[in-house]
Amino acid sequence: MTKKNLIILLSLYFLSCGDNSFQENNKIKDSEINVNFFSNDLSLINSDSLLVNFQFENSDSSLVKASWYTKSELNGEFNFKIDSLNNIYKSIPVSQEADSVFIKLSQNDIVINYFDINIPRREEKNILIISDKKSIFTELIENNRLFNSEIITTEKFKKYNFSDSDVLIIENVDDFSNNLIREIQKFIFLQKPILFMMSNSETDKIFLSQTLDYPDVKAIRGTSKNQFFNLKNEYAKKYLSTNKDKFQIYRFFKIKNFKDEEVYFSISTNDPLVIKKNIFGSDILFITTQLDGDWTNEFFNEFIYDLFLELVYDQVIVNES
């Protein structure tokens, strides 16, 4: 091995919900190779694979090989000529059931490190989407086998039953009937999560605030795509989208009488974009804009998908320890 300094950054996306992601810096004995890795769990409920990111800096022409196998009897290896590649993403397929991934890193056939990663079991969940317009949200999850979606529209005198659903997405509702409000309240009492896209509903906003703790709407701001607003907050590493700077909000509901501690994300005007509440044990995200080309751009859909994965993570991941 040459005396050139070789740094390998191994990013293993797994098992570290929310802000519990970690980073380690390990100096390997008798070697000039530093191995760093941090974890992010949202990718586990995004696909059937564990996403691995290799980054090489100041590399020589030595051959690096990553051999891997899983408890579910899958195996393979990646070979890198690191003088020509310095940032590579690879996916390792894992079982939906509890699994383990074993990765062995070697350079010039000499083992330099070994990783053992436990993968939790993931359960499929039933997602109920309520939308009186064409649903955009259903397109975000249609290729994810962990989520079984159903779409319903509202009717004034219809009776509803959400008991078989695990997650409720209220995407676009024209009118909140008494029956619908009662069923949403029952869903809240079951302590199940809700993603609530605010809409210009005909229902009295004060009544919604009293019955569903709906944010108090002052006005609609924004008029055209010639002027747009950006996300103000930093975008944490736990999220999957890399297009944070491309999220555009053209219109939004300006709300009032909100609690500062409930503001989860804001836009460049300092107005709340996401209000996060826990009502009787139910985690609820209120989004102050819509999945609509007149309100947001296509990149913004990635933001909503990230929020959704974060919201349902604890329902999907099964901790059997």
Tab-separated table of C-alpha atoms in Angstrom:
chain	number	residue	atom	x	y	z
A	1	MET	CA	0.000	0.000	0.000
A	2	THR	CA	1.389	3.436	-0.826
A	3	LYS	CA	1.887	6.112	1.811
A	4	LYS	CA	-0.717	8.338	0.184
A	5	ASN	CA	-3.539	9.123	2.509
A	6	LEU	CA	-6.716	7.239	1.584
A	7	ILE	CA	-9.988	8.229	3.215
A	8	ILE	CA	-13.067	6.084	2.750
A	9	LEU	CA	-16.411	7.506	3.837
A	10	LEU	CA	-18.895	4.697	4.181
A	11	SER	CA	-22.420	6.012	4.603
A	12	LEU	CA	-24.758	3.306	5.806
A	13	TYR	CA	-28.397	4.342	5.731
A	14	PHE	CA	-30.107	2.402	8.537
A	15	LEU	CA	-31.665	2.437	11.992
A	16	SER	CA	-31.304	5.933	13.399
A	17	CYS	CA	-34.678	7.644	13.599
A	18	GLY	CA	-34.915	11.413	13.718
A	19	ASP	CA	-31.882	13.176	15.150
A	20	ASN	CA	-30.306	9.971	16.484
A	21	SER	CA	-28.015	9.609	13.479
A	22	PHE	CA	-24.368	9.269	14.446
A	23	GLN	CA	-20.932	9.562	12.910
A	24	GLU	CA	-17.806	7.651	13.838
A	25	ASN	CA	-14.184	8.223	12.928
A	26	ASN	CA	-12.083	5.073	13.342
A	27	LYS	CA	-8.352	4.873	12.735
A	28	ILE	CA	-7.451	1.376	11.635
A	29	LYS	CA	-4.346	-0.025	13.330
A	30	ASP	CA	-1.178	-0.058	11.208
A	31	SER	CA	-2.994	1.631	8.333
A	32	GLU	CA	-3.425	5.059	6.824
A	33	ILE	CA	-7.082	4.383	6.011
A	34	ASN	CA	-9.749	6.225	7.967
A	35	VAL	CA	-13.272	4.760	7.854
A	36	ASN	CA	-16.192	7.059	8.659
A	37	PHE	CA	-19.856	6.177	8.586
A	38	PHE	CA	-23.140	7.742	9.598
A	39	SER	CA	-26.626	6.322	9.479
A	40	ASN	CA	-30.039	7.450	8.303
A	41	ASP	CA	-33.069	5.228	8.618
A	42	LEU	CA	-35.654	6.731	6.239
A	43	SER	CA	-34.201	4.832	3.280
A	44	LEU	CA	-35.240	1.587	4.999
A	45	ILE	CA	-38.903	2.383	4.457
A	46	ASN	CA	-38.309	3.938	1.052
A	47	SER	CA	-37.061	0.838	-0.785
A	48	ASP	CA	-36.082	-2.829	-0.479
A	49	SER	CA	-32.416	-1.947	-0.220
A	50	LEU	CA	-29.817	-0.581	2.136
A	51	LEU	CA	-28.169	2.389	0.440
A	52	VAL	CA	-24.388	2.553	0.803
A	53	ASN	CA	-22.305	5.581	-0.193
A	54	PHE	CA	-18.545	5.198	-0.725
A	55	GLN	CA	-16.443	8.345	-0.999
A	56	PHE	CA	-12.720	8.253	-1.779
A	57	GLU	CA	-10.383	11.214	-1.326
A	58	ASN	CA	-6.639	11.524	-2.051
A	59	SER	CA	-6.811	7.998	-3.349
A	60	ASP	CA	-4.109	5.886	-4.953
A	61	SER	CA	-4.648	3.280	-7.638
A	62	SER	CA	-5.038	0.345	-5.234
A	63	LEU	CA	-8.038	-1.886	-5.663
A	64	VAL	CA	-10.713	-1.633	-2.966
A	65	LYS	CA	-13.356	-4.337	-2.697
A	66	ALA	CA	-16.524	-4.435	-0.584
A	67	SER	CA	-17.933	-7.945	-0.133
A	68	TRP	CA	-21.353	-8.281	1.420
A	69	TYR	CA	-23.900	-10.906	2.381
A	70	THR	CA	-27.156	-10.926	4.335
A	71	LYS	CA	-28.797	-13.273	6.804
A	72	SER	CA	-31.470	-13.792	4.149
A	73	GLU	CA	-28.783	-15.518	2.041
A	74	LEU	CA	-28.162	-12.753	-0.490
A	75	ASN	CA	-24.580	-11.852	-1.343
A	76	GLY	CA	-22.382	-9.914	-3.734
A	77	GLU	CA	-19.410	-7.590	-3.959
A	78	PHE	CA	-18.417	-4.201	-5.306
A	79	ASN	CA	-15.009	-3.580	-6.874
A	80	PHE	CA	-13.724	-0.045	-7.158
A	81	LYS	CA	-10.782	1.409	-9.043
A	82	ILE	CA	-10.524	4.388	-6.757
A	83	ASP	CA	-8.205	6.411	-8.946
A	84	SER	CA	-11.139	6.985	-11.307
A	85	LEU	CA	-14.155	6.984	-8.949
A	86	ASN	CA	-14.533	8.995	-5.767
A	87	ASN	CA	-18.246	9.076	-4.916
A	88	ILE	CA	-20.241	5.909	-5.510
A	89	TYR	CA	-23.702	4.867	-4.332
A	90	LYS	CA	-24.529	1.162	-4.117
A	91	SER	CA	-27.670	-0.634	-2.963
A	92	ILE	CA	-27.717	-3.888	-1.026
A	93	PRO	CA	-31.057	-5.759	-1.185
A	94	VAL	CA	-32.499	-6.703	2.209
A	95	SER	CA	-35.506	-8.702	3.346
A	96	GLN	CA	-38.687	-7.060	4.621
A	97	GLU	CA	-38.335	-9.319	7.654
A	98	ALA	CA	-35.604	-8.792	10.244
A	99	ASP	CA	-32.273	-9.115	8.486
A	100	SER	CA	-28.568	-8.481	8.926
A	101	VAL	CA	-26.019	-7.109	6.479
A	102	PHE	CA	-22.341	-7.979	6.720
A	103	ILE	CA	-19.828	-5.859	4.787
A	104	LYS	CA	-16.118	-6.641	4.502
A	105	LEU	CA	-13.818	-3.938	3.150
A	106	SER	CA	-10.463	-4.986	1.717
A	107	GLN	CA	-7.667	-3.296	-0.202
A	108	ASN	CA	-5.278	-5.354	-2.306
A	109	ASP	CA	-6.918	-8.472	-0.767
A	110	ILE	CA	-6.076	-7.332	2.773
A	111	VAL	CA	-9.137	-6.924	5.019
A	112	ILE	CA	-9.192	-3.401	6.461
A	113	ASN	CA	-12.581	-3.328	8.190
A	114	TYR	CA	-15.763	-5.272	8.777
A	115	PHE	CA	-19.312	-4.071	9.471
A	116	ASP	CA	-22.293	-5.927	10.923
A	117	ILE	CA	-25.609	-4.072	10.536
A	118	ASN	CA	-28.932	-5.262	11.962
A	119	ILE	CA	-32.018	-4.448	9.886
A	120	PRO	CA	-35.391	-4.416	11.675
A	121	ARG	CA	-38.559	-5.994	10.356
A	122	ARG	CA	-40.869	-3.640	8.485
A	123	GLU	CA	-44.643	-3.967	8.391
A	124	GLU	CA	-46.921	-3.006	5.533
A	125	LYS	CA	-49.373	-0.230	6.359
A	126	ASN	CA	-52.761	0.796	4.967
A	127	ILE	CA	-52.809	4.420	3.837
A	128	LEU	CA	-56.175	6.120	3.393
A	129	ILE	CA	-56.121	9.205	1.173
A	130	ILE	CA	-59.071	11.602	1.174
A	131	SER	CA	-59.093	13.853	-1.868
A	132	ASP	CA	-61.858	15.498	-3.856
A	133	LYS	CA	-59.420	16.183	-6.697
A	134	LYS	CA	-56.931	13.998	-8.535
A	135	SER	CA	-54.566	12.699	-5.872
A	136	ILE	CA	-50.912	13.637	-6.309
A	137	PHE	CA	-49.912	12.008	-3.044
A	138	THR	CA	-50.838	8.518	-4.202
A	139	GLU	CA	-48.209	8.840	-6.960
A	140	LEU	CA	-45.549	9.445	-4.298
A	141	ILE	CA	-46.080	6.053	-2.649
A	142	GLU	CA	-47.330	3.894	-5.528
A	143	ASN	CA	-43.952	2.136	-5.989
A	144	ASN	CA	-43.378	1.494	-2.295
A	145	ARG	CA	-44.540	-2.023	-1.453
A	146	LEU	CA	-44.783	-1.197	2.266
A	147	PHE	CA	-47.821	1.010	1.685
A	148	ASN	CA	-51.235	-0.106	0.469
A	149	SER	CA	-53.197	2.983	-0.512
A	150	GLU	CA	-56.903	3.644	-0.951
A	151	ILE	CA	-58.434	6.882	-2.194
A	152	ILE	CA	-61.882	8.133	-1.262
A	153	THR	CA	-63.818	11.310	-2.004
A	154	THR	CA	-66.169	13.070	0.388
A	155	GLU	CA	-69.959	13.135	0.342
A	156	LYS	CA	-72.124	15.292	2.571
A	157	PHE	CA	-74.239	12.541	4.121
A	158	LYS	CA	-71.819	9.648	3.740
A	159	LYS	CA	-70.864	7.610	6.793
A	160	TYR	CA	-67.177	6.764	7.087
A	161	ASN	CA	-65.143	4.036	8.739
A	162	PHE	CA	-61.371	4.509	8.968
A	163	SER	CA	-60.746	1.734	11.503
A	164	ASP	CA	-58.831	-0.486	9.039
A	165	SER	CA	-56.449	2.311	8.071
A	166	ASP	CA	-53.090	2.929	9.736
A	167	VAL	CA	-52.316	6.397	8.351
A	168	LEU	CA	-54.673	9.118	7.158
A	169	ILE	CA	-53.761	11.570	4.381
A	170	ILE	CA	-56.211	14.448	4.028
A	171	GLU	CA	-55.080	15.821	0.697
A	172	ASN	CA	-57.866	18.016	-0.616
A	173	VAL	CA	-61.332	18.223	0.947
A	174	ASP	CA	-64.049	20.542	-0.340
A	175	ASP	CA	-66.375	20.194	2.632
A	176	PHE	CA	-65.923	18.640	6.070
A	177	SER	CA	-69.255	17.109	6.954
A	178	ASN	CA	-70.140	16.278	10.556
A	179	ASN	CA	-69.752	12.581	9.737
A	180	LEU	CA	-66.271	13.141	8.338
A	181	ILE	CA	-65.168	15.231	11.311
A	182	ARG	CA	-66.424	12.599	13.764
A	183	GLU	CA	-64.509	9.840	11.961
A	184	ILE	CA	-61.314	11.913	11.914
A	185	GLN	CA	-61.764	12.511	15.653
A	186	LYS	CA	-62.114	8.753	16.221
A	187	PHE	CA	-58.924	8.227	14.214
A	188	ILE	CA	-57.138	10.741	16.446
A	189	PHE	CA	-58.331	8.957	19.588
A	190	LEU	CA	-56.788	5.750	18.189
A	191	GLN	CA	-53.459	7.654	18.255
A	192	LYS	CA	-52.783	7.127	14.559
A	193	PRO	CA	-50.800	9.631	12.445
A	194	ILE	CA	-52.384	12.150	10.069
A	195	LEU	CA	-50.865	14.233	7.259
A	196	PHE	CA	-53.225	17.150	6.726
A	197	MET	CA	-52.879	19.231	3.542
A	198	MET	CA	-54.807	22.398	4.282
A	199	SER	CA	-57.356	23.406	1.650
A	200	ASN	CA	-59.730	26.249	0.885
A	201	SER	CA	-62.646	24.242	2.211
A	202	GLU	CA	-66.187	25.580	2.345
A	203	THR	CA	-66.410	24.453	5.963
A	204	ASP	CA	-66.274	27.194	8.569
A	205	LYS	CA	-62.619	27.492	9.709
A	206	ILE	CA	-63.581	28.354	13.287
A	207	PHE	CA	-65.623	25.146	13.479
A	208	LEU	CA	-62.656	23.155	12.133
A	209	SER	CA	-60.385	24.791	14.688
A	210	GLN	CA	-62.757	23.821	17.488
A	211	THR	CA	-63.270	20.230	16.357
A	212	LEU	CA	-59.936	19.235	14.750
A	213	ASP	CA	-57.538	21.852	16.185
A	214	TYR	CA	-57.210	23.102	12.593
A	215	PRO	CA	-54.798	26.064	12.271
A	216	ASP	CA	-56.483	29.466	12.203
A	217	VAL	CA	-56.328	30.744	8.599
A	218	LYS	CA	-55.915	34.494	8.098
A	219	ALA	CA	-55.578	34.677	4.308
A	220	ILE	CA	-54.118	33.073	1.184
A	221	ARG	CA	-50.791	34.583	0.135
A	222	GLY	CA	-49.070	34.367	-3.249
A	223	THR	CA	-50.549	34.826	-6.680
A	224	SER	CA	-48.450	33.421	-9.497
A	225	LYS	CA	-45.420	31.327	-10.439
A	226	ASN	CA	-43.481	34.515	-11.187
A	227	GLN	CA	-42.902	34.848	-7.444
A	228	PHE	CA	-42.164	31.896	-5.206
A	229	PHE	CA	-41.074	31.199	-1.653
A	230	ASN	CA	-38.380	28.807	-0.477
A	231	LEU	CA	-37.916	26.594	2.524
A	232	LYS	CA	-36.224	28.574	5.288
A	233	ASN	CA	-34.979	25.715	7.484
A	234	GLU	CA	-31.861	23.636	7.107
A	235	TYR	CA	-32.658	20.218	5.619
A	236	ALA	CA	-31.479	17.446	7.932
A	237	LYS	CA	-29.388	14.529	6.663
A	238	LYS	CA	-32.132	12.099	7.683
A	239	TYR	CA	-34.254	13.208	4.724
A	240	LEU	CA	-33.877	11.594	1.303
A	241	SER	CA	-34.371	14.514	-1.076
A	242	THR	CA	-31.281	16.374	-2.258
A	243	ASN	CA	-33.345	19.105	-3.939
A	244	LYS	CA	-34.112	21.318	-0.936
A	245	ASP	CA	-33.037	24.480	-2.791
A	246	LYS	CA	-35.440	23.632	-5.626
A	247	PHE	CA	-38.582	23.436	-3.451
A	248	GLN	CA	-40.871	26.268	-4.584
A	249	ILE	CA	-44.075	27.447	-2.916
A	250	TYR	CA	-46.207	29.798	-5.010
A	251	ARG	CA	-49.196	30.104	-2.682
A	252	PHE	CA	-49.781	29.303	0.975
A	253	PHE	CA	-52.282	29.750	3.774
A	254	LYS	CA	-51.128	32.470	6.137
A	255	ILE	CA	-52.119	31.350	9.609
A	256	LYS	CA	-52.427	33.204	12.892
A	257	ASN	CA	-52.619	32.427	16.604
A	258	PHE	CA	-50.170	29.544	16.318
A	259	LYS	CA	-47.666	28.374	18.926
A	260	ASP	CA	-44.018	28.901	18.000
A	261	GLU	CA	-43.056	25.476	19.372
A	262	GLU	CA	-45.484	23.827	16.926
A	263	VAL	CA	-43.845	25.341	13.828
A	264	TYR	CA	-41.880	22.480	12.255
A	265	PHE	CA	-40.874	24.178	8.988
A	266	SER	CA	-41.159	27.769	7.777
A	267	ILE	CA	-40.822	29.501	4.425
A	268	SER	CA	-38.665	32.491	3.508
A	269	THR	CA	-41.340	34.934	4.726
A	270	ASN	CA	-41.063	33.368	8.224
A	271	ASP	CA	-44.600	32.051	7.855
A	272	PRO	CA	-45.264	28.467	9.020
A	273	LEU	CA	-45.168	25.837	6.290
A	274	VAL	CA	-45.620	22.810	8.556
A	275	ILE	CA	-47.384	22.819	11.915
A	276	LYS	CA	-46.702	19.712	14.015
A	277	LYS	CA	-49.122	18.779	16.770
A	278	ASN	CA	-49.716	15.845	19.050
A	279	ILE	CA	-53.403	15.604	19.809
A	280	PHE	CA	-54.455	12.884	22.266
A	281	GLY	CA	-51.385	10.865	21.235
A	282	SER	CA	-51.936	11.274	17.485
A	283	ASP	CA	-49.050	12.886	15.556
A	284	ILE	CA	-50.508	15.352	13.049
A	285	LEU	CA	-48.717	17.445	10.427
A	286	PHE	CA	-50.644	20.396	8.975
A	287	ILE	CA	-49.174	21.580	5.643
A	288	THR	CA	-50.077	25.183	4.832
A	289	THR	CA	-49.979	24.703	1.058
A	290	GLN	CA	-51.183	22.131	-1.476
A	291	LEU	CA	-49.844	19.497	-3.850
A	292	ASP	CA	-51.023	21.421	-6.879
A	293	GLY	CA	-49.108	22.979	-9.760
A	294	ASP	CA	-50.652	26.364	-8.942
A	295	TRP	CA	-49.399	26.146	-5.342
A	296	THR	CA	-46.081	24.256	-5.438
A	297	ASN	CA	-43.636	22.797	-7.966
A	298	GLU	CA	-42.847	19.119	-8.568
A	299	PHE	CA	-39.705	19.156	-6.419
A	300	PHE	CA	-41.869	20.108	-3.448
A	301	ASN	CA	-43.489	16.654	-3.698
A	302	GLU	CA	-40.169	15.202	-2.477
A	303	PHE	CA	-40.461	17.318	0.661
A	304	ILE	CA	-43.931	15.935	1.370
A	305	TYR	CA	-42.693	12.385	0.792
A	306	ASP	CA	-39.846	12.900	3.264
A	307	LEU	CA	-42.275	14.256	5.858
A	308	PHE	CA	-44.548	11.285	5.290
A	309	LEU	CA	-41.733	8.741	5.797
A	310	GLU	CA	-40.712	10.486	8.994
A	311	LEU	CA	-44.310	10.559	10.223
A	312	VAL	CA	-44.938	6.834	9.712
A	313	TYR	CA	-41.494	5.485	10.594
A	314	ASP	CA	-42.459	4.266	14.074
A	315	GLN	CA	-45.521	2.511	12.654
A	316	VAL	CA	-43.571	0.688	9.929
A	317	ILE	CA	-40.417	-0.319	11.820
A	318	VAL	CA	-40.972	-3.183	14.265
A	319	ASN	CA	-38.610	-3.223	17.230
A	320	GLU	CA	-38.468	-6.823	18.400
A	321	SER	CA	-35.667	-6.416	20.918
